[in-house]
Short mmCIF file of C-alpha atoms in Angstrom, two decimals:
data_model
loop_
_atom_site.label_atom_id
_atom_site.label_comp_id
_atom_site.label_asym_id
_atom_site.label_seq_id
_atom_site.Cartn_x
_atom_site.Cartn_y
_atom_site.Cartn_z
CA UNK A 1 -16.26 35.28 110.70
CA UNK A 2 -15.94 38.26 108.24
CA UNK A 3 -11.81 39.44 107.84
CA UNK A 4 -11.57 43.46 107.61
CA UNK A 5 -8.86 45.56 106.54
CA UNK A 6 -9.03 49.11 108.53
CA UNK A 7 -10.41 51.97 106.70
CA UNK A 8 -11.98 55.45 107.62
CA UNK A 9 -13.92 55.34 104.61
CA UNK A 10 -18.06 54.73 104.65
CA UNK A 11 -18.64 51.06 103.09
CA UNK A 12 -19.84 50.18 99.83
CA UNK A 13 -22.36 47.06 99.35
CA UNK A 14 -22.88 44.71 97.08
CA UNK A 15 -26.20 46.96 95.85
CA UNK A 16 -23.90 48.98 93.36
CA UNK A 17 -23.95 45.31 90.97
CA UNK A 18 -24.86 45.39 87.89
CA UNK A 19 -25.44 42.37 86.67
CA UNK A 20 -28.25 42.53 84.74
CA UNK A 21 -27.13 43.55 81.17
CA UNK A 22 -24.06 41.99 79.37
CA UNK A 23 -21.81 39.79 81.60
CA UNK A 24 -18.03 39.50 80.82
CA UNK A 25 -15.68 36.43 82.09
CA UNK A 26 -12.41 37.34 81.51
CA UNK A 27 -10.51 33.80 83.12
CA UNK A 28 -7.18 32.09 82.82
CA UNK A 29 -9.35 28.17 83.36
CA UNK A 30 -6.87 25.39 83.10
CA UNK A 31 -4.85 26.51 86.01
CA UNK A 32 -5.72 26.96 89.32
CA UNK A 33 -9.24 24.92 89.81
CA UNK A 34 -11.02 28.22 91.00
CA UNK A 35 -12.02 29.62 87.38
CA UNK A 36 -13.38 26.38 86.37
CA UNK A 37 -15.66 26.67 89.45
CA UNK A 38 -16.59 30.29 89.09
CA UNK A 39 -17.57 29.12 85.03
CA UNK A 40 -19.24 26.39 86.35
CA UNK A 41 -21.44 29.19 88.53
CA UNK A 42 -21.54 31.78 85.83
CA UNK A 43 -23.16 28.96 83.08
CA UNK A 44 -25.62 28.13 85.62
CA UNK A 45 -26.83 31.73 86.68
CA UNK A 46 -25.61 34.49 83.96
CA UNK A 47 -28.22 34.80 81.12
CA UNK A 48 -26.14 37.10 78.72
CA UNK A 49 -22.69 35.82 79.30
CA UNK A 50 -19.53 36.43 77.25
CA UNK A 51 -16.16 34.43 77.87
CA UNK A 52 -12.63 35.72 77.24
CA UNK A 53 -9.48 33.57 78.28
CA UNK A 54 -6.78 35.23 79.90
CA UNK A 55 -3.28 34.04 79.72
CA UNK A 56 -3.96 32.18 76.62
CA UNK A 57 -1.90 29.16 75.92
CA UNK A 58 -2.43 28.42 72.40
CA UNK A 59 -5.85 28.28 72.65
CA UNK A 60 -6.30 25.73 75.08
CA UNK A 61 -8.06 27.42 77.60
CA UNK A 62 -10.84 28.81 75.16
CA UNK A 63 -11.20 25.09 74.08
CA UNK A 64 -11.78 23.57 77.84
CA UNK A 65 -13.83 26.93 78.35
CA UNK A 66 -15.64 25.21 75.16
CA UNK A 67 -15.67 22.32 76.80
CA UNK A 68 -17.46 23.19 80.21
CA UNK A 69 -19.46 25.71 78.91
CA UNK A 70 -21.28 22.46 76.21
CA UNK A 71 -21.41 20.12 78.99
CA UNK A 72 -23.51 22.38 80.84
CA UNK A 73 -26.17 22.93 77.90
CA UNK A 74 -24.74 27.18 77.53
CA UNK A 75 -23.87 25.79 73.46
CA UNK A 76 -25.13 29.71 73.28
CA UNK A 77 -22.34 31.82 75.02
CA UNK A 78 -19.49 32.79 72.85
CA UNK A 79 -15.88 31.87 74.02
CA UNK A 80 -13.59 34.37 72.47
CA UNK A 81 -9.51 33.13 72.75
CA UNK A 82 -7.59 35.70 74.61
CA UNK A 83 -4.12 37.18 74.13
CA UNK A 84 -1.21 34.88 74.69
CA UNK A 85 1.57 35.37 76.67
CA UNK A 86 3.74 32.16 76.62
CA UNK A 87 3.16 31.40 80.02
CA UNK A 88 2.80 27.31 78.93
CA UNK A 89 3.68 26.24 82.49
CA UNK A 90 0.44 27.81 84.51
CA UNK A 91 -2.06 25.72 82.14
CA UNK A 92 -2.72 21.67 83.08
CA UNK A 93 -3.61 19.65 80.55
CA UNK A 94 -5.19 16.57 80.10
CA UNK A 95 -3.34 13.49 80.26
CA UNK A 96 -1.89 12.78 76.29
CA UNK A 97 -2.56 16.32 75.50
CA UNK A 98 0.83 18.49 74.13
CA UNK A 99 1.01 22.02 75.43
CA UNK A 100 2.01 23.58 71.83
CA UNK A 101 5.46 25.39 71.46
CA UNK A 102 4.82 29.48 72.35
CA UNK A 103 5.84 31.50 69.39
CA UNK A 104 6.95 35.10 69.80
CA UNK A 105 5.16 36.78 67.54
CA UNK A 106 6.46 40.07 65.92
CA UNK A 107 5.78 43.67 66.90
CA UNK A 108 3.41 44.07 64.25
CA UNK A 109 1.84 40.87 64.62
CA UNK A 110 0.87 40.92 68.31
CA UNK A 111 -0.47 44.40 67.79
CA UNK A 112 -3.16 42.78 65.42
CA UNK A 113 -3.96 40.03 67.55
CA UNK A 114 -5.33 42.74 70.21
CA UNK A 115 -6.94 44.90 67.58
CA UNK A 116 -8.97 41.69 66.27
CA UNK A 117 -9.45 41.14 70.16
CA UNK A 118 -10.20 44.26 71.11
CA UNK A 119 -12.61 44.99 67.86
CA UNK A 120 -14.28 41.72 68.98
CA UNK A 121 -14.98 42.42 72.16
CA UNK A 122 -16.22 46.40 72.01
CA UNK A 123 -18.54 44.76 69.05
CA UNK A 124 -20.16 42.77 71.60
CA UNK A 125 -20.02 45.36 74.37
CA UNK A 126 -21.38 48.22 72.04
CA UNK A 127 -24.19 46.21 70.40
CA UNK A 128 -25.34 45.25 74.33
CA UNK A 129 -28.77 47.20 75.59
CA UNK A 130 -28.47 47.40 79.80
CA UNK A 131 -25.08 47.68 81.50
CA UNK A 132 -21.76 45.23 80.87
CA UNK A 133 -20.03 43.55 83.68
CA UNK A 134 -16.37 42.85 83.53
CA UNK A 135 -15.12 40.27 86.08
CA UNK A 136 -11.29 39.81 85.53
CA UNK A 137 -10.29 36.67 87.17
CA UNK A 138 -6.61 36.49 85.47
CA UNK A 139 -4.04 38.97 84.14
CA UNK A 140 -5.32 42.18 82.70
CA UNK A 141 -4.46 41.78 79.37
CA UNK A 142 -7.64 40.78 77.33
CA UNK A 143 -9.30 44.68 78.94
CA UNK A 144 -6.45 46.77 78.73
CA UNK A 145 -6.28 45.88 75.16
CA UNK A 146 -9.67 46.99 74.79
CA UNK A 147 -8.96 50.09 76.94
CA UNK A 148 -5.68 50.87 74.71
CA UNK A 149 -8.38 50.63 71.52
CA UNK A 150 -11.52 52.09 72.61
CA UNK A 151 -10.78 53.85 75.56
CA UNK A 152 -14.45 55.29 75.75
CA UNK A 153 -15.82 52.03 76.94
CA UNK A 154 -14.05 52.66 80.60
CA UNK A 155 -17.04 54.63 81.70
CA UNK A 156 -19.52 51.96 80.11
CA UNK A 157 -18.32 48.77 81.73
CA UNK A 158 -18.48 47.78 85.96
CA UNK A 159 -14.91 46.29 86.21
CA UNK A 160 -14.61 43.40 89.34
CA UNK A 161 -11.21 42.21 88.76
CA UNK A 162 -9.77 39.72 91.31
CA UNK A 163 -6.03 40.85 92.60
CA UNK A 164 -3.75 42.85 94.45
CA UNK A 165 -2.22 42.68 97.73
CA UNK A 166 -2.89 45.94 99.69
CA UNK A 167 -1.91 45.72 103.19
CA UNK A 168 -1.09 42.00 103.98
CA UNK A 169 1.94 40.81 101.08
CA UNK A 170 2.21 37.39 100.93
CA UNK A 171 5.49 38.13 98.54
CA UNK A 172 7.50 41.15 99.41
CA UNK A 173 9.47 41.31 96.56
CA UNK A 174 6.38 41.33 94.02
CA UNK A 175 3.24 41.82 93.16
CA UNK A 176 -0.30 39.86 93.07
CA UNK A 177 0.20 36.92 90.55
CA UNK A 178 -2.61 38.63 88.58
CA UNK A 179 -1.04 41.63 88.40
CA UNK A 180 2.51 40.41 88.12
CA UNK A 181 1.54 38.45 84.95
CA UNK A 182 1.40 41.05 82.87
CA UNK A 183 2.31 44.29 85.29
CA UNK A 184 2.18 46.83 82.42
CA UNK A 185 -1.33 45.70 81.50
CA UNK A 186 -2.07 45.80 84.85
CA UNK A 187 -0.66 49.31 85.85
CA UNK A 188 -2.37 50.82 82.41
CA UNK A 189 -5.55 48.96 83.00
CA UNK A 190 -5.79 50.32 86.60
CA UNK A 191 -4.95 54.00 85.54
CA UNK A 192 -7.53 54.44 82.91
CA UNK A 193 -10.75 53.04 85.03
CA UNK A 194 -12.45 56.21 86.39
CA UNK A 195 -12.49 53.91 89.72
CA UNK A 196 -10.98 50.00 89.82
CA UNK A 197 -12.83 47.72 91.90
CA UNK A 198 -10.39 44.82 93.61
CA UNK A 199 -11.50 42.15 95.15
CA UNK A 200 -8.18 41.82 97.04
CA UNK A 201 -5.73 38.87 97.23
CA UNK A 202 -5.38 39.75 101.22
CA UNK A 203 -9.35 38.49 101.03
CA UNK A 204 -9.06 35.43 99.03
CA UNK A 205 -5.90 33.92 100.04
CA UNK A 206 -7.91 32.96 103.08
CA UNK A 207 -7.71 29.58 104.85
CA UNK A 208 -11.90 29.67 104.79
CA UNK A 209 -12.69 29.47 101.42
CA UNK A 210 -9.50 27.51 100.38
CA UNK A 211 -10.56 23.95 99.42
CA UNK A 212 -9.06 20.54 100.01
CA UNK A 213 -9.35 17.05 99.56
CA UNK A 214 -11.20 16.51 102.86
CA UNK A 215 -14.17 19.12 101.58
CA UNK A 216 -17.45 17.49 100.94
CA UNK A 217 -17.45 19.23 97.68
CA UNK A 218 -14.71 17.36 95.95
CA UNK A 219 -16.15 14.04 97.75
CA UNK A 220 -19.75 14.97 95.51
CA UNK A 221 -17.73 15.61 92.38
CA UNK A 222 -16.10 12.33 92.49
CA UNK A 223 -19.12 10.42 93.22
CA UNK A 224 -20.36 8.24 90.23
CA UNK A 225 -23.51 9.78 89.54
CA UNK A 226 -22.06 13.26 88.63
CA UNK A 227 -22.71 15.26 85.58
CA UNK A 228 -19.96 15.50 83.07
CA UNK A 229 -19.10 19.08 84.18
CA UNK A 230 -18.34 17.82 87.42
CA UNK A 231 -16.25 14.55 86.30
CA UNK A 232 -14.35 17.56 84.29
CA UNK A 233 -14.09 19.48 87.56
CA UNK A 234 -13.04 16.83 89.83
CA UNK A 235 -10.46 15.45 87.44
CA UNK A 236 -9.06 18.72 86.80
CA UNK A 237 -8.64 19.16 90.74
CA UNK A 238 -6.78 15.93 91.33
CA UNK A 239 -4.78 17.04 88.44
CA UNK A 240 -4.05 20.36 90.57
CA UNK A 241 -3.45 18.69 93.82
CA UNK A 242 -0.67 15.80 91.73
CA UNK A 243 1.22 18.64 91.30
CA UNK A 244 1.95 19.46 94.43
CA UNK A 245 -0.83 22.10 95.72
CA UNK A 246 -2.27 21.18 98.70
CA UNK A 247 -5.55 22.48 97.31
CA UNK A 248 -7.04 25.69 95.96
CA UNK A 249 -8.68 29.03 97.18
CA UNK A 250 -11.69 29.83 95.82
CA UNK A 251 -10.60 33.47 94.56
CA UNK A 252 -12.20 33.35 90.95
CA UNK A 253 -15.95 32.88 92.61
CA UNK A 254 -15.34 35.15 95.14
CA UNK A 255 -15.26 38.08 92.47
CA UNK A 256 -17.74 36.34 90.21
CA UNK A 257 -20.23 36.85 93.33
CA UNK A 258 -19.87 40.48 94.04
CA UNK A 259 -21.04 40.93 90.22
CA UNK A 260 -23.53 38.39 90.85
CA UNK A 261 -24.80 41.33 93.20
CA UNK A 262 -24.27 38.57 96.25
CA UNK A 263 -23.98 40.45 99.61
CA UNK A 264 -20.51 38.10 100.51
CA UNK A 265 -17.77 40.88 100.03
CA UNK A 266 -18.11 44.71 101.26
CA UNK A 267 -16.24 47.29 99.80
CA UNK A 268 -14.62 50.54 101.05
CA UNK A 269 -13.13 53.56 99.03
CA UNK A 270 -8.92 53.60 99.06
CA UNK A 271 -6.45 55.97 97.49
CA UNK A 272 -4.23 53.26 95.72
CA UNK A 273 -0.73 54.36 94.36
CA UNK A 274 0.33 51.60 91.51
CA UNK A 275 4.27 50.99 92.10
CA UNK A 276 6.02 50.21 88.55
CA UNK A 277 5.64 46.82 89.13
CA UNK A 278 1.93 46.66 89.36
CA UNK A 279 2.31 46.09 93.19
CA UNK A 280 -0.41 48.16 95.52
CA UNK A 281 0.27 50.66 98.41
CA UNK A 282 -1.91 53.16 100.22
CA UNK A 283 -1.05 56.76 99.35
CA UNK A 284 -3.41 59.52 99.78
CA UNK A 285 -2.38 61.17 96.59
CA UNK A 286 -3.41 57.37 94.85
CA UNK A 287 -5.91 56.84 92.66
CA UNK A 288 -9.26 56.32 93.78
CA UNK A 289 -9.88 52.83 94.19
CA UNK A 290 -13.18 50.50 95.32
CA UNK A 291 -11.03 47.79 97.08
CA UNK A 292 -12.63 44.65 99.05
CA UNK A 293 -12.58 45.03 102.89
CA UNK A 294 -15.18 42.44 104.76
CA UNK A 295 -15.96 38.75 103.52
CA UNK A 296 -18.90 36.70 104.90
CA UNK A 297 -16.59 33.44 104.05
CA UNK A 298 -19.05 31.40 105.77
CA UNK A 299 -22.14 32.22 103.61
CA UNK A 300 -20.11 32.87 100.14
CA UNK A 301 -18.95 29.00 101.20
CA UNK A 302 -22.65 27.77 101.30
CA UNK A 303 -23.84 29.79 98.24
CA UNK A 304 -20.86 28.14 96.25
CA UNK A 305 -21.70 24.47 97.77
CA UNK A 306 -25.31 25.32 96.57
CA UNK A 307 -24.52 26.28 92.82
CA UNK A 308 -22.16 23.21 92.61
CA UNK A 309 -24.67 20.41 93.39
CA UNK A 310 -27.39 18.38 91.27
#
């Protein structure tokens, strides 16, 4: 049954997607399980598809991005490695491989890293016929440096970023774990997008679409007559769950399916004041704000069952 958070406000649909053109996948993979699935789904359906990682550890998350994307024959999307912010714990790696030492690099050092980031990805974006797609499934880094450099491109690019708690907190003393990553990115980010759209943590930390070992999905992936992308997946998970989670919400897809222009999540307008700490209240003097407020879980869990088969 579809969750709602109260608004006055008319609705918005899924119909406002624009998928079409130039699709941007802006994910921290090699944490929680969910942004290897919503790769998984974006290989299999997005024609023009860019990858960014978010978080970056070294560049260990553009490598398994690598990784998935060639076992699943997409040898043509680009994977470009995202800004790092020493955040070694939140990546898993694979048994015998060393999480590098993070170095803090110098003022004048980081600030090239996200101008050869940021001139990377507005070459893409600018050279792109049709509309561009941004669905941020990790901190906000990667497009707030991009914002910060080319600040034009906010009125070029749909941005779908997954985060923010907006009327149920599931931590009272801070924000959204996307948001709280990297809170100035996220507060700047927020602020300069003529209108944010949130798929909202109050939707996707939801018992329906969070995924165990009991699912019949992980049973498939294990089975011996999987693909290589889905021995990658189901070792990855088991990896997840041997450190203690009990399993993992699907929050990632959830947000890769409203730009898939999937009917799953409906939308209402919000006034959203940004506290300094990147966490989310209503204020009617907020900025204007798209944020999630029905899910189908049922039918967004089928669709995802669907695209993860063979």
């Amino acid at each position: 049954m579809p969750t709602s958070i109260p608004s006055a406000d008319p609705l918005i649909t899924h119909d406002e997607s624009e998928s079409s053109g130039l699709t941007v996948l802006d994910t921290d993979i090699g944490g929680g399980p969910d942004d290897f699935v919503a790769l998984v789904i974006a290989a299999r359906l997005i024609p023009d598809l860019l990858v960014v990682t978010a978080d970056e550890v070294g560049g260990l998350r553009a490598r398994l991005a690598r990784r998935v994307l060639d076992s699943l024959g997409r040898g043509d999307v680009e994977v470009i490695e995202g800004i790092d912010l020493g955040h070694r714990r939140l990546f898993l790696p694979d048994p015998g491989q060393t999480v590098p030492a993070y170095v803090l690099p110098g003022v004048e050092e980081l600030e090239d890293r996200r101008h050869e980031l940021a001139d990377a990805l507005y070459e893409r974006i600018v050279n792109t016929e049709g509309p561009v797609c941004w669905v941020g499934c990790g901190p906000m880094s990667n497009l707030t440096a991009l914002l910060l450099a080319t600040p034009e491109v906010a009125e070029q690019i749909t941005v779908w970023q997954t985060g923010g708690w907006l009327d149920h907190h599931y931590d009272l003393e801070a924000s959204e774990h996307n948001l709280h990553t990297d809170t100035l990115a996220a507060g700047l980010a927020l602020r300069i997008l003529p209108t944010p759209r949130l798929v909202l943590a109050d939707h996707t930390h939801h018992r329906e679409i969070r995924v165990t070992t009991d699912w019949t999905l992980i049973h498939a992936l294990d089975s011996d007559t999987a693909p290589d992308w889905a021995r990658l997946l189901s070792a990855h998970v088991h990896r997840w769950i041997a450190r203690g989670h009990h399993g993992f919400c699907l929050h990632a897809p959830l947000t890769l399916s409203v730009a898939l222009g999937q009917p799953f999540v409906v939308f209402a307008p919000a006034h959203v004041r940004i506290g300094d700490d990147a966490r989310l209240y209503r204020d009617p003097y907020g900025r204007p704000t798209r944020v999630s407020n029905t899910v189908d879980y049922s039918g967004f869990v089928t669709w995802v069952s669907e695209l993860l088969s063979w």
